[in-house]
Amino acid sequence: MAGHSNTTPYPQGRLFPDALMREVRERFLQVERDHHGHERLYFDNAGGSFRLKAAVERFAQIDAVPDNTERIHATARELQDIQAAGVADVRLLLNATGGSVYAALTASGAMFEMVRAVAQNVPGTNMVTTVLEHPSSYDAMERYAREMGRELRVAPSNRATGGVDVDAIVALVDEGTSVLNVIHASNISGAKLDLEAIVRRARAIRPDLYILVDAVQHAPHGLIDLQKTPVDGINIAPYKFFGCRGSGFAWLSDRAAALPHHKLSAKPADFWDLGSTAPWQFAVVTEIVDYVCWLGAQAPEGGPAGDAAPGDRRARFEAGIAAIELHERALLSRLLNGGDGVGAVPGLRAMPGVEVFLDHPDLTRRDLIVGIGFPHLDCTSAVREYGARGVTVYERSASSLYSRRMLESFGLAGAVRVSPLHCHSTADVDRFLAVTQDIAQAFAAA
């Protein structure tokens, strides 16, 4: 798949060495026990990832400072430096140059604002999105298409891949398209969209097309490179990227940032923050980037993540994300195919009484998310059964406003979403498989 050639030599992934696995786990909170000290296996990281200890500590340290950043004394200047470093790290994370970084309370709020600004100020007859968008993207597109009297065109999903085909998206784009809004990876199937091809082919039809991307789900699992995918707006959510809730970030291109938007009149034309942003938001982003860079520096010699120059922060970040992607791919392979050796529990693909949904065989095209079901157990009841066995997963049900449109596009009534993180080990996966087998056997004849 375009944009992933650096990891294709390992189509089934590559696990962290044991010593690195221990170090990685030590850097996160509550990997083995919840906040009450109860043993738990947390496989709902797509709903909110494990927190880095350093991020939580830095949050508390910086948020305790009462000083206003818009002052001239030493503490204010210190906070200004923290904020500037965080802005630089948002750009580094995205490999973005120029444009504006927008700090919001949530990534959803940032997406609504970006869609509104483009829809209300860029001429066109239609707006294009996909059926797999998060409501913060889809509902914003639907609302402003209606308000502006434009046709909303929606690309269908592909039930074989769990994603949306490039052809299906590009077929909807024409010279009258004012904005294209796409998700980087599905938060139900984990399927990654080929963003590089989408951008290239859509802009071949309308060179000045505005493109917005929801990268909230994909950012913790794979590399984002706006030099290869030059879009006009993209959002991330730190709470799904080892950080803290109450913070969302977006980056806007120079032309998108200059569109009319809600702002204080005296602020520069491309300034998007409203009110006093919290310095801790920026400090937490820096802790996230620091961690990924640290991980990149630990990459095994000779591997695809081992080429980072010691002084190149972006190169080390790329190496860290590549290491995460490879480890998570190996975990995904073990979830689906099981482990080796006598007595190993079968993987989900071979487990009687379990159905794996949207199971595309090419793991390089998937982030670490698996949707499963049980023939004799609805997804909500299955989640409760997992909880009773000390495992946290999430039900994606057609009754949910966050799931219905996507599930219906796949022909599913519901699914149990399984979303580990790179700080999980093969032992965690094996424990999950054993619990799943227990549930499947318990309800096989129910």
mmCIF file of N, CA, C and O in Angstrom, residues 284-342:
data_model
loop_
_atom_site.group_PDB
_atom_site.id
_atom_site.type_symbol
_atom_site.label_atom_id
_atom_site.label_comp_id
_atom_site.label_asym_id
_atom_site.label_seq_id
_atom_site.Cartn_x
_atom_site.Cartn_y
_atom_site.Cartn_z
ATOM 1 N N VAL A 284 2.000 18.178 26.873
ATOM 2 C CA VAL A 284 1.662 16.770 26.699
ATOM 3 C C VAL A 284 2.031 16.286 25.299
ATOM 4 O O VAL A 284 2.550 15.175 25.127
ATOM 5 N N VAL A 285 1.783 17.109 24.283
ATOM 6 C CA VAL A 285 2.180 16.725 22.928
ATOM 7 C C VAL A 285 3.685 16.487 22.853
ATOM 8 O O VAL A 285 4.149 15.514 22.235
ATOM 9 N N THR A 286 4.443 17.350 23.489
ATOM 10 C CA THR A 286 5.897 17.179 23.482
ATOM 11 C C THR A 286 6.295 15.879 24.178
ATOM 12 O O THR A 286 7.207 15.173 23.720
ATOM 13 N N GLU A 287 5.617 15.523 25.267
ATOM 14 C CA GLU A 287 5.917 14.252 25.939
ATOM 15 C C GLU A 287 5.607 13.062 25.025
ATOM 16 O O GLU A 287 6.349 12.075 25.009
ATOM 17 N N ILE A 288 4.519 13.154 24.270
ATOM 18 C CA ILE A 288 4.170 12.088 23.331
ATOM 19 C C ILE A 288 5.253 11.945 22.270
ATOM 20 O O ILE A 288 5.732 10.834 21.981
ATOM 21 N N VAL A 289 5.652 13.055 21.691
ATOM 22 C CA VAL A 289 6.678 13.016 20.645
ATOM 23 C C VAL A 289 8.009 12.555 21.222
ATOM 24 O O VAL A 289 8.733 11.763 20.603
ATOM 25 N N ASP A 290 8.352 13.024 22.413
ATOM 26 C CA ASP A 290 9.585 12.565 23.073
ATOM 27 C C ASP A 290 9.594 11.049 23.219
ATOM 28 O O ASP A 290 10.615 10.388 22.976
ATOM 29 N N TYR A 291 8.458 10.499 23.647
ATOM 30 C CA TYR A 291 8.376 9.049 23.837
ATOM 31 C C TYR A 291 8.566 8.297 22.522
ATOM 32 O O TYR A 291 9.337 7.328 22.459
ATOM 33 N N VAL A 292 7.880 8.730 21.485
ATOM 34 C CA VAL A 292 8.005 8.045 20.199
ATOM 35 C C VAL A 292 9.440 8.151 19.682
ATOM 36 O O VAL A 292 9.987 7.183 19.129
ATOM 37 N N CYS A 293 10.069 9.311 19.875
ATOM 38 C CA CYS A 293 11.471 9.469 19.467
ATOM 39 C C CYS A 293 12.383 8.555 20.275
ATOM 40 O O CYS A 293 13.331 7.965 19.732
ATOM 41 N N TRP A 294 12.126 8.443 21.574
ATOM 42 C CA TRP A 294 12.896 7.499 22.402
ATOM 43 C C TRP A 294 12.767 6.081 21.858
ATOM 44 O O TRP A 294 13.754 5.355 21.729
ATOM 45 N N LEU A 295 11.536 5.709 21.538
ATOM 46 C CA LEU A 295 11.308 4.365 21.009
ATOM 47 C C LEU A 295 12.050 4.172 19.694
ATOM 48 O O LEU A 295 12.635 3.107 19.439
ATOM 49 N N GLY A 296 12.064 5.200 18.855
ATOM 50 C CA GLY A 296 12.783 5.110 17.601
ATOM 51 C C GLY A 296 14.271 4.899 17.794
ATOM 52 O O GLY A 296 14.926 4.212 17.005
ATOM 53 N N ALA A 297 14.806 5.494 18.837
ATOM 54 C CA ALA A 297 16.239 5.341 19.119
ATOM 55 C C ALA A 297 16.581 3.946 19.616
ATOM 56 O O ALA A 297 17.751 3.556 19.601
ATOM 57 N N GLN A 298 15.565 3.167 20.045
ATOM 58 C CA GLN A 298 15.803 1.805 20.526
ATOM 59 C C GLN A 298 15.672 0.764 19.427
ATOM 60 O O GLN A 298 15.787 -0.430 19.686
ATOM 61 N N ALA A 299 15.408 1.202 18.195
ATOM 62 C CA ALA A 299 15.120 0.268 17.106
ATOM 63 C C ALA A 299 16.278 -0.699 16.909
ATOM 64 O O ALA A 299 17.448 -0.322 16.990
ATOM 65 N N PRO A 300 15.950 -1.975 16.657
ATOM 66 C CA PRO A 300 17.003 -2.970 16.450
ATOM 67 C C PRO A 300 17.906 -2.594 15.283
ATOM 68 O O PRO A 300 17.461 -2.034 14.288
ATOM 69 N N GLU A 301 19.171 -2.893 15.404
ATOM 70 C CA GLU A 301 20.124 -2.600 14.345
ATOM 71 C C GLU A 301 19.725 -3.317 13.059
ATOM 72 O O GLU A 301 19.339 -4.482 13.075
ATOM 73 N N GLY A 302 19.819 -2.590 11.963
ATOM 74 C CA GLY A 302 19.560 -3.205 10.665
ATOM 75 C C GLY A 302 18.108 -3.288 10.287
ATOM 76 O O GLY A 302 17.777 -3.664 9.170
ATOM 77 N N GLY A 303 17.194 -2.953 11.212
ATOM 78 C CA GLY A 303 15.774 -3.027 10.888
ATOM 79 C C GLY A 303 15.321 -1.775 10.171
ATOM 80 O O GLY A 303 16.055 -0.794 10.056
ATOM 81 N N PRO A 304 14.082 -1.766 9.688
ATOM 82 C CA PRO A 304 13.579 -0.614 8.941
ATOM 83 C C PRO A 304 13.453 0.625 9.796
ATOM 84 O O PRO A 304 13.338 1.723 9.283
ATOM 85 N N ALA A 305 13.450 0.469 11.117
ATOM 86 C CA ALA A 305 13.354 1.627 12.004
ATOM 87 C C ALA A 305 14.717 2.039 12.545
ATOM 88 O O ALA A 305 14.803 2.865 13.432
ATOM 89 N N GLY A 306 15.787 1.474 12.016
ATOM 90 C CA GLY A 306 17.092 1.742 12.572
ATOM 91 C C GLY A 306 17.918 2.758 11.819
ATOM 92 O O GLY A 306 19.126 2.842 12.030
ATOM 93 N N ASP A 307 17.305 3.533 10.947
ATOM 94 C CA ASP A 307 18.059 4.445 10.102
ATOM 95 C C ASP A 307 18.006 5.895 10.563
ATOM 96 O O ASP A 307 18.433 6.788 9.854
ATOM 97 N N ALA A 308 17.469 6.156 11.742
ATOM 98 C CA ALA A 308 17.293 7.541 12.195
ATOM 99 C C ALA A 308 18.627 8.159 12.571
ATOM 100 O O ALA A 308 19.406 7.579 13.323
ATOM 101 N N ALA A 309 18.886 9.334 12.050
ATOM 102 C CA ALA A 309 20.075 10.080 12.436
ATOM 103 C C ALA A 309 19.904 10.575 13.869
ATOM 104 O O ALA A 309 18.834 11.049 14.240
ATOM 105 N N PRO A 310 20.952 10.470 14.705
ATOM 106 C CA PRO A 310 20.811 10.820 16.127
ATOM 107 C C PRO A 310 20.272 12.227 16.358
ATOM 108 O O PRO A 310 19.543 12.466 17.305
ATOM 109 N N GLY A 311 20.619 13.192 15.491
ATOM 110 C CA GLY A 311 20.189 14.563 15.717
ATOM 111 C C GLY A 311 18.925 14.958 14.998
ATOM 112 O O GLY A 311 18.508 16.113 15.064
ATOM 113 N N ASP A 312 18.291 14.032 14.306
ATOM 114 C CA ASP A 312 17.111 14.332 13.501
ATOM 115 C C ASP A 312 15.869 13.863 14.238
ATOM 116 O O ASP A 312 15.546 12.678 14.247
ATOM 117 N N ARG A 313 15.152 14.809 14.866
ATOM 118 C CA ARG A 313 13.992 14.447 15.686
ATOM 119 C C ARG A 313 12.881 13.824 14.843
ATOM 120 O O ARG A 313 12.265 12.841 15.260
ATOM 121 N N ARG A 314 12.606 14.338 13.657
ATOM 122 C CA ARG A 314 11.571 13.749 12.811
ATOM 123 C C ARG A 314 11.969 12.335 12.397
ATOM 124 O O ARG A 314 11.132 11.428 12.389
ATOM 125 N N ALA A 315 13.248 12.122 12.072
ATOM 126 C CA ALA A 315 13.677 10.784 11.675
ATOM 127 C C ALA A 315 13.515 9.794 12.826
ATOM 128 O O ALA A 315 13.092 8.654 12.618
ATOM 129 N N ARG A 316 13.851 10.230 14.038
ATOM 130 C CA ARG A 316 13.655 9.348 15.190
ATOM 131 C C ARG A 316 12.172 9.107 15.446
ATOM 132 O O ARG A 316 11.772 7.998 15.838
ATOM 133 N N PHE A 317 11.345 10.128 15.229
ATOM 134 C CA PHE A 317 9.899 9.933 15.375
ATOM 135 C C PHE A 317 9.397 8.914 14.354
ATOM 136 O O PHE A 317 8.619 8.011 14.700
ATOM 137 N N GLU A 318 9.822 9.046 13.108
ATOM 138 C CA GLU A 318 9.427 8.083 12.078
ATOM 139 C C GLU A 318 9.858 6.673 12.464
ATOM 140 O O GLU A 318 9.111 5.704 12.261
ATOM 141 N N ALA A 319 11.069 6.551 13.005
ATOM 142 C CA ALA A 319 11.559 5.235 13.416
ATOM 143 C C ALA A 319 10.701 4.663 14.539
ATOM 144 O O ALA A 319 10.399 3.463 14.566
ATOM 145 N N GLY A 320 10.298 5.521 15.477
ATOM 146 C CA GLY A 320 9.451 5.056 16.569
ATOM 147 C C GLY A 320 8.085 4.598 16.095
ATOM 148 O O GLY A 320 7.572 3.561 16.540
ATOM 149 N N ILE A 321 7.473 5.369 15.209
ATOM 150 C CA ILE A 321 6.176 4.967 14.671
ATOM 151 C C ILE A 321 6.302 3.674 13.876
ATOM 152 O O ILE A 321 5.436 2.790 13.946
ATOM 153 N N ALA A 322 7.394 3.530 13.116
ATOM 154 C CA ALA A 322 7.599 2.290 12.368
ATOM 155 C C ALA A 322 7.717 1.095 13.305
ATOM 156 O O ALA A 322 7.178 0.017 13.034
ATOM 157 N N ALA A 323 8.411 1.276 14.425
ATOM 158 C CA ALA A 323 8.536 0.195 15.400
ATOM 159 C C ALA A 323 7.184 -0.156 16.014
ATOM 160 O O ALA A 323 6.853 -1.335 16.205
ATOM 161 N N ILE A 324 6.385 0.869 16.332
ATOM 162 C CA ILE A 324 5.034 0.645 16.845
ATOM 163 C C ILE A 324 4.202 -0.130 15.827
ATOM 164 O O ILE A 324 3.515 -1.108 16.160
ATOM 165 N N GLU A 325 4.264 0.317 14.578
ATOM 166 C CA GLU A 325 3.461 -0.324 13.532
ATOM 167 C C GLU A 325 3.826 -1.792 13.380
ATOM 168 O O GLU A 325 2.945 -2.652 13.254
ATOM 169 N N LEU A 326 5.115 -2.095 13.398
ATOM 170 C CA LEU A 326 5.553 -3.478 13.235
ATOM 171 C C LEU A 326 5.154 -4.346 14.422
ATOM 172 O O LEU A 326 4.701 -5.477 14.255
ATOM 173 N N HIS A 327 5.324 -3.831 15.639
ATOM 174 C CA HIS A 327 4.941 -4.598 16.821
ATOM 175 C C HIS A 327 3.435 -4.849 16.827
ATOM 176 O O HIS A 327 2.981 -5.974 17.105
ATOM 177 N N GLU A 328 2.667 -3.807 16.519
ATOM 178 C CA GLU A 328 1.214 -3.978 16.523
ATOM 179 C C GLU A 328 0.759 -4.923 15.423
ATOM 180 O O GLU A 328 -0.217 -5.664 15.595
ATOM 181 N N ARG A 329 1.449 -4.911 14.303
ATOM 182 C CA ARG A 329 1.099 -5.853 13.244
ATOM 183 C C ARG A 329 1.350 -7.290 13.687
ATOM 184 O O ARG A 329 0.576 -8.207 13.383
ATOM 185 N N ALA A 330 2.429 -7.496 14.423
ATOM 186 C CA ALA A 330 2.708 -8.824 14.951
ATOM 187 C C ALA A 330 1.648 -9.249 15.962
ATOM 188 O O ALA A 330 1.243 -10.423 16.004
ATOM 189 N N LEU A 331 1.173 -8.304 16.783
ATOM 190 C CA LEU A 331 0.083 -8.615 17.716
ATOM 191 C C LEU A 331 -1.194 -8.937 16.957
ATOM 192 O O LEU A 331 -1.939 -9.860 17.335
ATOM 193 N N LEU A 332 -1.468 -8.188 15.893
ATOM 194 C CA LEU A 332 -2.647 -8.447 15.077
ATOM 195 C C LEU A 332 -2.576 -9.845 14.467
ATOM 196 O O LEU A 332 -3.568 -10.591 14.461
ATOM 197 N N SER A 333 -1.410 -10.213 13.957
ATOM 198 C CA SER A 333 -1.232 -11.547 13.383
ATOM 199 C C SER A 333 -1.472 -12.626 14.430
ATOM 200 O O SER A 333 -2.121 -13.641 14.154
ATOM 201 N N ARG A 334 -0.991 -12.405 15.650
ATOM 202 C CA ARG A 334 -1.184 -13.404 16.699
ATOM 203 C C ARG A 334 -2.653 -13.485 17.116
ATOM 204 O O ARG A 334 -3.168 -14.588 17.379
ATOM 205 N N LEU A 335 -3.325 -12.344 17.185
ATOM 206 C CA LEU A 335 -4.760 -12.369 17.477
ATOM 207 C C LEU A 335 -5.517 -13.206 16.455
ATOM 208 O O LEU A 335 -6.389 -14.012 16.806
ATOM 209 N N LEU A 336 -5.185 -13.013 15.198
ATOM 210 C CA LEU A 336 -5.925 -13.687 14.130
ATOM 211 C C LEU A 336 -5.507 -15.143 13.947
ATOM 212 O O LEU A 336 -6.351 -16.005 13.663
ATOM 213 N N ASN A 337 -4.211 -15.420 14.119
ATOM 214 C CA ASN A 337 -3.692 -16.744 13.776
ATOM 215 C C ASN A 337 -3.268 -17.583 14.967
ATOM 216 O O ASN A 337 -3.001 -18.778 14.812
ATOM 217 N N GLY A 338 -3.188 -16.981 16.147
ATOM 218 C CA GLY A 338 -2.789 -17.719 17.334
ATOM 219 C C GLY A 338 -1.289 -17.862 17.450
ATOM 220 O O GLY A 338 -0.527 -17.493 16.561
ATOM 221 N N GLY A 339 -0.860 -18.424 18.572
ATOM 222 C CA GLY A 339 0.556 -18.637 18.815
ATOM 223 C C GLY A 339 1.017 -20.001 18.356
ATOM 224 O O GLY A 339 0.243 -20.806 17.822
ATOM 225 N N ASP A 340 2.305 -20.259 18.569
ATOM 226 C CA ASP A 340 2.900 -21.531 18.197
ATOM 227 C C ASP A 340 3.062 -22.414 19.435
ATOM 228 O O ASP A 340 2.977 -21.947 20.565
ATOM 229 N N GLY A 341 3.311 -23.679 19.182
ATOM 230 C CA GLY A 341 3.639 -24.585 20.277
ATOM 231 C C GLY A 341 2.463 -25.409 20.753
ATOM 232 O O GLY A 341 1.296 -25.128 20.458
ATOM 233 N N VAL A 342 2.803 -26.429 21.520
ATOM 234 C CA VAL A 342 1.791 -27.345 22.057
ATOM 235 C C VAL A 342 0.912 -26.608 23.056
ATOM 236 O O VAL A 342 1.404 -25.878 23.919
#
